[in-house]
Coordinates of C-alpha atoms in Angstrom, one line a residue:
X146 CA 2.1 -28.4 -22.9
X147 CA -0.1 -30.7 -21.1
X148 CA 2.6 -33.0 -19.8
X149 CA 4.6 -29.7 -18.5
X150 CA 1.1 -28.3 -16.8
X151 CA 0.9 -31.3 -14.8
X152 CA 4.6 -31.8 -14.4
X153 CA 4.3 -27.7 -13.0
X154 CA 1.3 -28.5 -10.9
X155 CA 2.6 -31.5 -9.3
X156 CA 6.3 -30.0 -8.5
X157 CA 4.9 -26.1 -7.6
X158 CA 1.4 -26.4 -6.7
X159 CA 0.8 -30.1 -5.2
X160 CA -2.5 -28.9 -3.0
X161 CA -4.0 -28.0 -6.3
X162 CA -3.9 -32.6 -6.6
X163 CA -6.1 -32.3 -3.2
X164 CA -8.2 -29.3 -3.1
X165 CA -11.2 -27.7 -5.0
X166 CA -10.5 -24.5 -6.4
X167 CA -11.7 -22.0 -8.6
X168 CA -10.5 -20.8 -12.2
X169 CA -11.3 -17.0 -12.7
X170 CA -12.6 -17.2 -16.8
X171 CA -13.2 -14.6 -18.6
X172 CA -13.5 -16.3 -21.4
X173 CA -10.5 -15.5 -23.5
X174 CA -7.9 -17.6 -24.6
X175 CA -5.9 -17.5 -21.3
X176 CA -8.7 -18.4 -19.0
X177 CA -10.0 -20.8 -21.0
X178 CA -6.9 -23.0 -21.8
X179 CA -6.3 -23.2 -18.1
X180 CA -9.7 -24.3 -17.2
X181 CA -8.9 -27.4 -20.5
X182 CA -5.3 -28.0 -18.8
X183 CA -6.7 -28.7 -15.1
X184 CA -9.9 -30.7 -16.7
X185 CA -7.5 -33.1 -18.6
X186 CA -5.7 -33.1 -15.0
X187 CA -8.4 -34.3 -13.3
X188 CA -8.5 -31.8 -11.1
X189 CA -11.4 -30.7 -9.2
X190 CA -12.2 -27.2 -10.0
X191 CA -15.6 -24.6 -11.0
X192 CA -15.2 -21.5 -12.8
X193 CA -16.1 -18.3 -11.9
X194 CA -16.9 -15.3 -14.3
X195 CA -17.5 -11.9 -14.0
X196 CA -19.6 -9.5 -16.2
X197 CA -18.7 -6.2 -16.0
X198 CA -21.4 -4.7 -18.5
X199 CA -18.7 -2.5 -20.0
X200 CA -19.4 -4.0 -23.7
X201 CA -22.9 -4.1 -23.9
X202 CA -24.1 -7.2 -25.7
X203 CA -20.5 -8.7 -25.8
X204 CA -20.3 -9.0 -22.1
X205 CA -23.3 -10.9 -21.9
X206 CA -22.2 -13.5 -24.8
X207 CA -19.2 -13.7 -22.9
X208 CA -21.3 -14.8 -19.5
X209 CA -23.2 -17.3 -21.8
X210 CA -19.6 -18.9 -23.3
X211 CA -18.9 -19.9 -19.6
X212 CA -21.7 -21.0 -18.8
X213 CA -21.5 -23.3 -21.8
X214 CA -17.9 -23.9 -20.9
X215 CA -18.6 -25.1 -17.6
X216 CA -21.5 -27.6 -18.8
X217 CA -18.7 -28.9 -21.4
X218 CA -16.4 -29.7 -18.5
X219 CA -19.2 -31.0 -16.0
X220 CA -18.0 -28.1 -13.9
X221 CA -20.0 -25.7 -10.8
X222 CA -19.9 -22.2 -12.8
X223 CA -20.2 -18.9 -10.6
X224 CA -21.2 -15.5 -12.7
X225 CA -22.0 -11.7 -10.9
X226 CA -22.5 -8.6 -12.9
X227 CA -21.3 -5.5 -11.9
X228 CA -22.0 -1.9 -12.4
X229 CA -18.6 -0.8 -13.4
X230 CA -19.2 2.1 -14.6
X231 CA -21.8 3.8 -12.4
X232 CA -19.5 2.5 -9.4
X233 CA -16.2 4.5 -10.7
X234 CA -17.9 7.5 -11.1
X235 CA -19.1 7.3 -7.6
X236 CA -15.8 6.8 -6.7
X237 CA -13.8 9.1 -8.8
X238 CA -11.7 6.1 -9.6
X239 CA -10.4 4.4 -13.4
X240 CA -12.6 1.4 -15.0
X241 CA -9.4 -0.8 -14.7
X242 CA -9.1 0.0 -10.9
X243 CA -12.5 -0.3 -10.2
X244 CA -13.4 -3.6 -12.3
X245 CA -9.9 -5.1 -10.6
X246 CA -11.5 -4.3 -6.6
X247 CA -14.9 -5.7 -7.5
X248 CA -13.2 -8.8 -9.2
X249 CA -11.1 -9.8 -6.3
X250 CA -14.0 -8.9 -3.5
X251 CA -16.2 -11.3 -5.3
X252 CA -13.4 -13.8 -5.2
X253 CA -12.3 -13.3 -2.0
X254 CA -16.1 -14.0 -0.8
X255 CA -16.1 -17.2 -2.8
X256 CA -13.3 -18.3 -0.8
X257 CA -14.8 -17.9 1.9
X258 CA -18.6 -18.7 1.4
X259 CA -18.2 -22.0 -1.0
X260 CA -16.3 -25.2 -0.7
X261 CA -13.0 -24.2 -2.6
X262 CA -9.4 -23.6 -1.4
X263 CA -8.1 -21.2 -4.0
X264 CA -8.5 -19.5 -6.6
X265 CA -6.4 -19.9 -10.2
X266 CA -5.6 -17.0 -12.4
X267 CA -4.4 -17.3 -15.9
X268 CA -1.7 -14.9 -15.6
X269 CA 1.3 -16.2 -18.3
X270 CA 4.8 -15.2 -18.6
X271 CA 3.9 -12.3 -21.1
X272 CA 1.4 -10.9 -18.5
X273 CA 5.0 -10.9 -16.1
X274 CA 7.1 -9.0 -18.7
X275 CA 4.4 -6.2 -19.2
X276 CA 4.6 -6.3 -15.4
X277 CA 8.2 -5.7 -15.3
X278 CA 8.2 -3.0 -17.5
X279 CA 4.9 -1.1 -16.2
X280 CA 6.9 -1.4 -13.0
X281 CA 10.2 -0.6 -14.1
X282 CA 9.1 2.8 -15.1
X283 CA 7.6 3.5 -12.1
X284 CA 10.6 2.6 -10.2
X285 CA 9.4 0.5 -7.6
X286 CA 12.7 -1.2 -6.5
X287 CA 13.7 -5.0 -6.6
X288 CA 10.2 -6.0 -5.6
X289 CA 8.5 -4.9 -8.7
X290 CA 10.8 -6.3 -10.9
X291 CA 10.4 -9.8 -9.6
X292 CA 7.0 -10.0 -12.0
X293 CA 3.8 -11.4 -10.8
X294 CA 4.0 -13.9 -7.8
X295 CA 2.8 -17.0 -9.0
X296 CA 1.2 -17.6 -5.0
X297 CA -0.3 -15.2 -3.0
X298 CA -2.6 -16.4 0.1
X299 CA -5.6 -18.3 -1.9
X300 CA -4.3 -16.9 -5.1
X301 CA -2.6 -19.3 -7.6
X302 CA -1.1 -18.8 -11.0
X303 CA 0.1 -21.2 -12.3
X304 CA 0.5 -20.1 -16.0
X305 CA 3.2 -17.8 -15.5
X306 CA 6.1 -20.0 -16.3
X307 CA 4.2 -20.3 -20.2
X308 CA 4.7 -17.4 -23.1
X309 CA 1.0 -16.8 -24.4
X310 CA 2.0 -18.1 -27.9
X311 CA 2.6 -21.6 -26.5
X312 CA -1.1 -21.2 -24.7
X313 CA -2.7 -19.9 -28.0
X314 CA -0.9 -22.5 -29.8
X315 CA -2.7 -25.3 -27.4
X316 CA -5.8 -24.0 -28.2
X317 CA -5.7 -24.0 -31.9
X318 CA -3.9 -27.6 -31.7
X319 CA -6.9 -29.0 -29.5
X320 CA -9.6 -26.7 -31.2
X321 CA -10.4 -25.0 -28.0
X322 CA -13.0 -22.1 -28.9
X323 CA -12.3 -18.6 -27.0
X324 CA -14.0 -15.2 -27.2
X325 CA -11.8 -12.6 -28.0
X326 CA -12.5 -8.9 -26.5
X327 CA -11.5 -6.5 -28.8
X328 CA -10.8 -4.0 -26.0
X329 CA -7.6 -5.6 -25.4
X330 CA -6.3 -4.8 -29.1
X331 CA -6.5 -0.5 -28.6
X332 CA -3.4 1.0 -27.0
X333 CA -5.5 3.0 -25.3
X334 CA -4.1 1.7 -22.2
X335 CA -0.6 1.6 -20.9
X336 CA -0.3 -1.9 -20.5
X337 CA -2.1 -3.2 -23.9
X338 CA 0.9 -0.4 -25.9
X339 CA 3.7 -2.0 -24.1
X340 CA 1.7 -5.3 -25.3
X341 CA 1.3 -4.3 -29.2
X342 CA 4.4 -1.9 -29.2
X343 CA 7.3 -2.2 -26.7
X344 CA 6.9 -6.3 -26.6
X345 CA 7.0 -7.3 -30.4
X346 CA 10.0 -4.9 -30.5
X347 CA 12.2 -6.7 -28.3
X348 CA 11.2 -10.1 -30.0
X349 CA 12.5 -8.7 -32.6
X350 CA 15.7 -7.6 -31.3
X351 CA 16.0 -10.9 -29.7
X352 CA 13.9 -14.1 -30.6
X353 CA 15.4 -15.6 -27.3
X354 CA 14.2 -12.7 -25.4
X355 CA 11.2 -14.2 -23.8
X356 CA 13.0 -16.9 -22.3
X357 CA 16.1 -15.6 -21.5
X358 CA 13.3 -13.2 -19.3
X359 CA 12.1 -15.9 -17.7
X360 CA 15.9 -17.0 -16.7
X361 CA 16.4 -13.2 -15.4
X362 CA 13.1 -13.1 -13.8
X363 CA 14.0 -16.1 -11.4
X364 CA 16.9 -14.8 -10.6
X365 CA 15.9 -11.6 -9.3
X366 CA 13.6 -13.5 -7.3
X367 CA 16.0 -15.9 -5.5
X368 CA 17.7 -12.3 -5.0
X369 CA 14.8 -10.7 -3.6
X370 CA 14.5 -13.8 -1.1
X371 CA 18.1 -13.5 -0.1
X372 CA 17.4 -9.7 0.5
X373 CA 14.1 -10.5 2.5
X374 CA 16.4 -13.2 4.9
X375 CA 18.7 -10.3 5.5
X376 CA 16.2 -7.7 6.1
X377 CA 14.8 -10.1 8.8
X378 CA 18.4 -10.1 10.5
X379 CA 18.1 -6.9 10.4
X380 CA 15.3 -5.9 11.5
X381 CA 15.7 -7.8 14.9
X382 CA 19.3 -5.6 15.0
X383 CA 17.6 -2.1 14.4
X384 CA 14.4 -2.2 15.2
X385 CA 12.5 -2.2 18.8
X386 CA 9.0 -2.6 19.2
X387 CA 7.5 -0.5 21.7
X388 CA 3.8 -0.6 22.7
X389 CA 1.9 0.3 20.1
X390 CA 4.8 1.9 17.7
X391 CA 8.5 0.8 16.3
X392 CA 11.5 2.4 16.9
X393 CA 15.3 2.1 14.5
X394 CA 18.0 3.0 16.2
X395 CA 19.8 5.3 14.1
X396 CA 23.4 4.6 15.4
X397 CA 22.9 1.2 14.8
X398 CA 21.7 2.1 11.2
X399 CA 24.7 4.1 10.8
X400 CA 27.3 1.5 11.6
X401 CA 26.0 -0.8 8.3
X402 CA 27.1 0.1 4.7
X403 CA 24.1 1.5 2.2
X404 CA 21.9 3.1 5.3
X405 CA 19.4 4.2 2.8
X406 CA 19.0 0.4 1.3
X407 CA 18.4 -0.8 4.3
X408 CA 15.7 1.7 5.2
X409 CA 14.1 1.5 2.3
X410 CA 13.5 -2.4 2.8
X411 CA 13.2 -2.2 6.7
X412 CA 9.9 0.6 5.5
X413 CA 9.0 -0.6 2.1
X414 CA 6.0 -2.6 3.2
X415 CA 4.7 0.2 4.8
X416 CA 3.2 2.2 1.6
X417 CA 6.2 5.2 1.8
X418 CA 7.0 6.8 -1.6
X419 CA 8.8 10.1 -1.0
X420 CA 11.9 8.4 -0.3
X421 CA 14.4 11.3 -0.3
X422 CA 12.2 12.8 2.7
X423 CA 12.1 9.4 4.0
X424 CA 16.3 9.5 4.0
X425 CA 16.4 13.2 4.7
X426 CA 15.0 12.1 8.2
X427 CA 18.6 10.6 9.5
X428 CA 20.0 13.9 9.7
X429 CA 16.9 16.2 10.5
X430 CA 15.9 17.7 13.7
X431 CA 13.7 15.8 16.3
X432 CA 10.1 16.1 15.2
X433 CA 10.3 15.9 11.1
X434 CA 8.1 13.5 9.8
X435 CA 6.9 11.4 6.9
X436 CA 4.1 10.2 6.1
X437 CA 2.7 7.6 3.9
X438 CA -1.4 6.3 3.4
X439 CA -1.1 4.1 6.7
X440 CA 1.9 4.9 8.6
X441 CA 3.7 7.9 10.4
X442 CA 7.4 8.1 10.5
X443 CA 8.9 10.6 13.3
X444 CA 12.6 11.6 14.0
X445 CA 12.9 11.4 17.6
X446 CA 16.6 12.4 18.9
X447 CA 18.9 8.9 18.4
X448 CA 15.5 7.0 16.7
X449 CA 12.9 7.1 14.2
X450 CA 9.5 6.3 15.5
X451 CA 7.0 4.2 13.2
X452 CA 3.6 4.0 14.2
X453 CA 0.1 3.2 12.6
X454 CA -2.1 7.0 11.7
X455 CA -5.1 6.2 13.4
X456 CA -8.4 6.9 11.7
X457 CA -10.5 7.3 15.3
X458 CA -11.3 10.5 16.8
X459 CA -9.0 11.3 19.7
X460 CA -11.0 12.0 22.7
X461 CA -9.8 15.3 24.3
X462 CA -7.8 15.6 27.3
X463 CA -8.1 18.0 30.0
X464 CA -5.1 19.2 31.9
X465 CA -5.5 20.8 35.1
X466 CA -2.9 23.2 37.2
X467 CA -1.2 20.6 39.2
X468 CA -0.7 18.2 36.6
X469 CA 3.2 17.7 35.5
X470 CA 3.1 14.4 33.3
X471 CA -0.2 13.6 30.8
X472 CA -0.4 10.4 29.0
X473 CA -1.7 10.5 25.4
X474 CA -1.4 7.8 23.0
X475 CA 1.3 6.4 22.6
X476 CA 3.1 9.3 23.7
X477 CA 4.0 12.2 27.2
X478 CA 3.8 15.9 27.8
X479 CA 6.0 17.0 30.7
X480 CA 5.4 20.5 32.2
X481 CA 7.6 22.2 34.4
X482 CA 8.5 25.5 35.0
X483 CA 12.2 27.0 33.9
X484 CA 13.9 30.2 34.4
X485 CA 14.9 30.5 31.2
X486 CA 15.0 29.2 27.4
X487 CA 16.5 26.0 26.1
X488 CA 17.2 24.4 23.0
X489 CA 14.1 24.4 20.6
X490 CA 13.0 22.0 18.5
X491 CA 9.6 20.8 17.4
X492 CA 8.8 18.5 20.5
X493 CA 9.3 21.4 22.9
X494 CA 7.5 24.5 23.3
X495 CA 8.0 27.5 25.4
X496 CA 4.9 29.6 27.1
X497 CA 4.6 32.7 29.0
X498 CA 2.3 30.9 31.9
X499 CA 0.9 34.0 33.2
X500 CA -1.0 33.8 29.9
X501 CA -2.7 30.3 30.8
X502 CA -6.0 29.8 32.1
X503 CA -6.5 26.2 33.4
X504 CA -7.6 24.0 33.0
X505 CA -5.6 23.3 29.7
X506 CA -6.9 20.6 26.8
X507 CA -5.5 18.7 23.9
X508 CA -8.0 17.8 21.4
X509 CA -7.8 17.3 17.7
X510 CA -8.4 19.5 14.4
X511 CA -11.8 20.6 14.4
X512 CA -13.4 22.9 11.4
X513 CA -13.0 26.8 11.5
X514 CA -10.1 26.1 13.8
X515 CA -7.4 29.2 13.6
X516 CA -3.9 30.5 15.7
X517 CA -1.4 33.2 15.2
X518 CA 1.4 31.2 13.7
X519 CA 4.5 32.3 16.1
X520 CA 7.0 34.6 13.9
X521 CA 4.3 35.8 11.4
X522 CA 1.4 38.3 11.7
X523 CA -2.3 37.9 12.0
X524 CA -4.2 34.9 12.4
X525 CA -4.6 31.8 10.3
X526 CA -6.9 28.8 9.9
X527 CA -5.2 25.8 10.8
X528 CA -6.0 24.1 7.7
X529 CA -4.4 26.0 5.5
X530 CA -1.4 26.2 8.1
X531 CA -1.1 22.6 7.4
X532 CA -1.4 22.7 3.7
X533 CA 1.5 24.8 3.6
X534 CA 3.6 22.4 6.0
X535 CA 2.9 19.8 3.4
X536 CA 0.8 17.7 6.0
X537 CA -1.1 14.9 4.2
X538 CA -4.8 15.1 4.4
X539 CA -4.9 11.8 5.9
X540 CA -3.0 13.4 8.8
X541 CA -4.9 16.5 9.6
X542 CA -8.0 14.4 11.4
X543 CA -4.9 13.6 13.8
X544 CA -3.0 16.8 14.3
X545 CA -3.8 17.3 17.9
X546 CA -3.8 20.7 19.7
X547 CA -2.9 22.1 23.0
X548 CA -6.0 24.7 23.7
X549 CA -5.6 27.4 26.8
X550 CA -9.0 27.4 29.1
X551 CA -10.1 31.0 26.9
X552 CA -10.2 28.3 23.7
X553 CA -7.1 29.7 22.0
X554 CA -4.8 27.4 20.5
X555 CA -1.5 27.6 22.1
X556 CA 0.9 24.6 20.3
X557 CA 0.1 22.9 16.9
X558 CA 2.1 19.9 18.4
X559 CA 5.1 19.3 16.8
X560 CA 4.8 21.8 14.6
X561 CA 4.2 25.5 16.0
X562 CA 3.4 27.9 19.0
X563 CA 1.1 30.7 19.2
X564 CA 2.3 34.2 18.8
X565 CA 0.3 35.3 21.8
X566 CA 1.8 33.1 24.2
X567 CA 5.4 33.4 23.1
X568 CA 8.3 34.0 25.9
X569 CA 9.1 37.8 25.9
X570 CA 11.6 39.8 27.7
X571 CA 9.7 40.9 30.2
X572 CA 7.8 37.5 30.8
X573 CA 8.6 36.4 34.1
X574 CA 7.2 32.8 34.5
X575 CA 8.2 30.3 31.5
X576 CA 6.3 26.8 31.3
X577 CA 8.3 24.4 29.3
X578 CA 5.8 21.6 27.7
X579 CA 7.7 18.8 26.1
X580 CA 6.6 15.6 23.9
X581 CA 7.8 12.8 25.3
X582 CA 7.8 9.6 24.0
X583 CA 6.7 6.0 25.7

């Protein structure tokens, strides 16, 4: 296994020959072996370990085994405890999640506070089938079937390419000493029962399994890179930047085969997961819209507009008699006056302007806020209008609002007018206040 390491090293990972890096040990078999492979490379590496106090006197006997390891390798060792457990609570989040964001913080600060280039995981070709799998059943498309990237920015594994029996099997050979956490042998967790359960059975379907795995695994890879080349050609076909947003052409969308392929990978990156509202956006009217954590995506006529949700306050806008055209960001309202109704939609609103008191405003959602939701009775707080539009809650701090003079909320923009200030038949001045995009 030695001889292949290097062989690995030198052919996949040559700046590991040149450059200090660190090997993240936690003191099992995994972490362990790889810190013995690059030590017999003469490579120049420290260790870094984390204690995560989750196993009482365990953890620390597993902080004291790397320090010993790194004194047996004449190595710079790096430890940090962390209050895992106090710190998910606060954050209503799992163990696993939380331990994994304080382990790569740290690492990500020795990167860039100490000497060394990268950081090595010991991430092995059984870690990448659980991977698979986990992923599989999530269905995460082409991307999470491609297993664990063996590079990513200062990250480096280069253990994925060996099954963990081969790396166990060095360690017996060469009488390497490990520590064993017993937490990984419950099936408490999803990933340690496709370990112990799903795994073995397949070995035992097929003995080959493993490696014919690998053989699939890099395949789907040099497909996902073939897909990635022709997303890029695509993208400079479809898509426009403008200003501050993006724009696809729908027509242009619609004259390829497999429309929703390529809109799932044109949008992928961008954290989207209802996909079906995400498609259902080709043929809906101007002013649907999805949303995912980061990013808004807005049918607008012939395009769908892709911009960044903003997490500052937007500053409010007053609009005074005279005014016609208002710049917000990254988008218009027009004014004028009309003598009658045209086609609605969600950018466009119709008001009876004798109703108005300038100067007008747009601002955003603020507490207690409340209209009288055109086409139903009685009032309603804006909040729960927007729970029951199925707004995300990330969105609601941007919902902005056109206000009359009085303080009443005459448009939920894009969404819906006031009662108060609809058009009736004997209105005799209609204001027509459109959403225009840059």
């Amino acid at each position: 296994m030695q001889n292949q390491f290097q062989k690995h090293i030198e052919s996949e990972f040559p700046e590991l020959l040149s450059q200090p890096f660190i090997i993240a040990t936690s003191g099992g078999v995994d972490s362990v072996v790889l810190a013995h492979l690059c030590f017999n490379a003469n490579l120049d590496f420290a260790l870094a370990h984390c204690n995560f106090k989750l196993r009482g006197k365990e953890s620390e006997k597993d902080a004291l085994f790397v320090e010993d390891l790194s004194k047996s390798l004449s190595c710079e060792v790096f430890t940090k405890e962390f209050e895992t457990e106090k710190i998910a609570d606060e954050h209503k989040e799992s163990i696993q999640i939380t331990a994994r964001n304080q382990r790569y913080n740290w690492f990500h600060e020795l990167i860039k506070t100490t000497p060394y280039n990268f950081l090595l995981t010991a991430h092995h070709l059984n870690d990448s089938l659980e991977t698979f799998i986990i992923n599989l059943n999530r269905s995460t498309g082409l991307k999470g079937l491609t297993g664990i990237p063996s590079q990513n920015k200062y990250i480096r594994r280069p253990l994925l390419k060996f099954p963990k029996d081969d790396i166990r099997s060095f360690a017996i050979e060469h009488h390497i000493e490990w520590r064993e956490d017993q937490s990984n042998e419950t099936t408490k967790y999803l990933r340690n029962k496709i370990r112990h359960q799903v795994v073995p059975s397949l070995m035992d379907l097929n003995p080959q399994f493993l490696s014919n795995f690998e053989s699939s695994l890099q395949k789907l890879q040099d497909s996902e890179l073939l897909i990635e080349d022709y997303t890029n050609l695509l993208f400079k076909t479809l898509v426009r930047k403008k200003g501050e947003h993006y724009e696809i052409d729908i027509e242009k969308l619609n004259s390829f085969p497999n429309q929703k392929a390529i809109l799932y990978q044109l949008l992928e990156v961008f954290g989207f997961t209802e996909w079906d509202d995400v498609y259902h956006l080709l043929e809906a009217q101007t002013g649907k819209r999805v949303s995912s954590s980061s990013h808004l995506l807005v049918k607008d006529r012939g395009k769908l507009v892709l911009s960044t949700i903003s997490n500052q306050r937007f500053e409010p806008i007053k609009i005074d008699e005279d005014q016609n055209n208002i710049d917000l960001d990254g988008f218009k309202l027009k004014l004028n006056e009309v003598e009658k109704l045209g086609d609605f939609n969600s950018n466009v609103a119709y008001i009876d302007r004798s109703k108005l008191k300038f100067p007008l405003s747009v601002r955003s959602l603020e507490n207690g806020d409340y209209f009288y939701p055109f086409g139903m009775e009685g009032k309603k707080k804006l909040s729960d209008f927007l729970k029951d539009e199925k707004i995300s809650p990330h969105l609601k701090s941007s919902q902005l609002l056109l206000c009359n003079g009085n303080g009443d909320i005459i448009w939920v923009l894009n969404l819906r007018t006031d009662e108060r200030y609809k058009v009736s038949p004997t209105t005799e001045d209609i204001l027509k206040i459109e959403i225009l995009n840059d």
